[in-house]
Structure formats: C-alpha cells, structure tokens
C-alpha cells in the first residue's frame, strides 16, 4: 500500500484534484517494508495518512510518478 503525497481526507477529494489539476501529485510508501512505489503503472493507495484511521482505499494509475486516474 502507498499514500498520495497530499493527505487527501476522502477518495472524492483525490478524484476532485485529478479533475481540477490533471494529476493528484506523487505517491510514497512509508516504513521499512514500503520500498519504492512505481513511477508508471498501477498502485494501491490508502488514506488519510497514519496515524488517522484509513477510511478509503483506491487503485490509481501513475504516470511519471504522478497520480493521473483512480479506478476504484
């Protein structure tokens, strides 16, 4: 799992950012087990950021390290 760099409180806020700006920023995977998130392809996102409880999950398309679409 990865996070959007911007701490979106809802999946709708993430989708709105894509609609408004054409992308929703980058992604990162925290912690010792995270590794490097893909710069192109699909990634699973969760939010909002820890320590808040995760309330949404999404499969997003990433191009050049930027979130450009959300599937679910």
Short mmCIF file of C-alpha atoms in Angstrom, two decimals:
data_model
loop_
_atom_site.label_atom_id
_atom_site.label_comp_id
_atom_site.label_asym_id
_atom_site.label_seq_id
_atom_site.Cartn_x
_atom_site.Cartn_y
_atom_site.Cartn_z
CA UNK A 1 0.00 0.00 0.00
CA UNK A 2 1.05 3.52 -0.70
CA UNK A 3 -0.14 7.02 0.13
CA UNK A 4 -0.69 10.09 -2.00
CA UNK A 5 1.87 12.72 -1.03
CA UNK A 6 -1.01 15.12 -0.37
CA UNK A 7 -3.07 13.89 2.57
CA UNK A 8 -6.50 13.62 0.94
CA UNK A 9 -9.22 13.10 3.58
CA UNK A 10 -11.51 11.27 1.12
CA UNK A 11 -11.29 9.43 -2.19
CA UNK A 12 -13.61 12.11 -3.62
CA UNK A 13 -11.04 14.79 -2.73
CA UNK A 14 -8.40 12.75 -4.60
CA UNK A 15 -10.67 12.47 -7.66
CA UNK A 16 -11.51 16.18 -7.49
CA UNK A 17 -7.78 17.05 -7.51
CA UNK A 18 -7.28 14.97 -10.66
CA UNK A 19 -10.29 16.60 -12.35
CA UNK A 20 -9.10 20.09 -11.35
CA UNK A 21 -5.33 19.82 -11.91
CA UNK A 22 -4.88 16.84 -14.25
CA UNK A 23 -3.00 14.91 -11.57
CA UNK A 24 -3.09 14.47 -7.80
CA UNK A 25 0.61 14.65 -7.02
CA UNK A 26 3.03 11.86 -6.23
CA UNK A 27 2.95 8.67 -4.18
CA UNK A 28 5.13 7.31 -1.39
CA UNK A 29 5.41 4.13 0.64
CA UNK A 30 6.48 4.74 4.24
CA UNK A 31 8.22 2.41 6.63
CA UNK A 32 10.84 -0.31 6.34
CA UNK A 33 8.65 -2.58 4.21
CA UNK A 34 7.46 0.03 1.74
CA UNK A 35 10.17 0.13 -0.87
CA UNK A 36 9.88 2.43 -3.84
CA UNK A 37 6.43 2.92 -5.35
CA UNK A 38 6.08 2.54 -9.12
CA UNK A 39 6.54 5.62 -11.28
CA UNK A 40 4.38 4.17 -14.06
CA UNK A 41 1.51 1.70 -13.81
CA UNK A 42 -0.97 0.93 -11.06
CA UNK A 43 -0.63 1.41 -7.33
CA UNK A 44 -2.96 0.75 -4.39
CA UNK A 45 -3.50 3.84 -2.23
CA UNK A 46 -4.93 4.30 1.22
CA UNK A 47 -5.83 7.37 3.17
CA UNK A 48 -5.83 9.50 5.09
CA UNK A 49 -2.27 9.30 6.37
CA UNK A 50 -1.30 7.44 9.54
CA UNK A 51 -1.94 7.99 12.48
CA UNK A 52 -5.53 8.70 11.37
CA UNK A 53 -7.53 5.54 10.66
CA UNK A 54 -7.66 4.70 6.97
CA UNK A 55 -11.13 5.40 5.63
CA UNK A 56 -10.59 4.94 1.91
CA UNK A 57 -8.64 2.71 -0.49
CA UNK A 58 -8.16 3.09 -4.23
CA UNK A 59 -6.37 1.64 -7.23
CA UNK A 60 -4.71 4.51 -9.05
CA UNK A 61 -2.84 4.91 -12.31
CA UNK A 62 0.55 6.60 -12.01
CA UNK A 63 2.47 8.19 -14.89
CA UNK A 64 5.90 9.74 -14.40
CA UNK A 65 5.35 9.43 -10.64
CA UNK A 66 2.08 11.43 -10.68
CA UNK A 67 -1.41 10.08 -9.88
CA UNK A 68 -3.44 10.65 -13.07
CA UNK A 69 -6.52 8.42 -12.59
CA UNK A 70 -8.42 6.49 -9.93
CA UNK A 71 -10.20 3.24 -10.76
CA UNK A 72 -11.92 2.37 -7.52
#
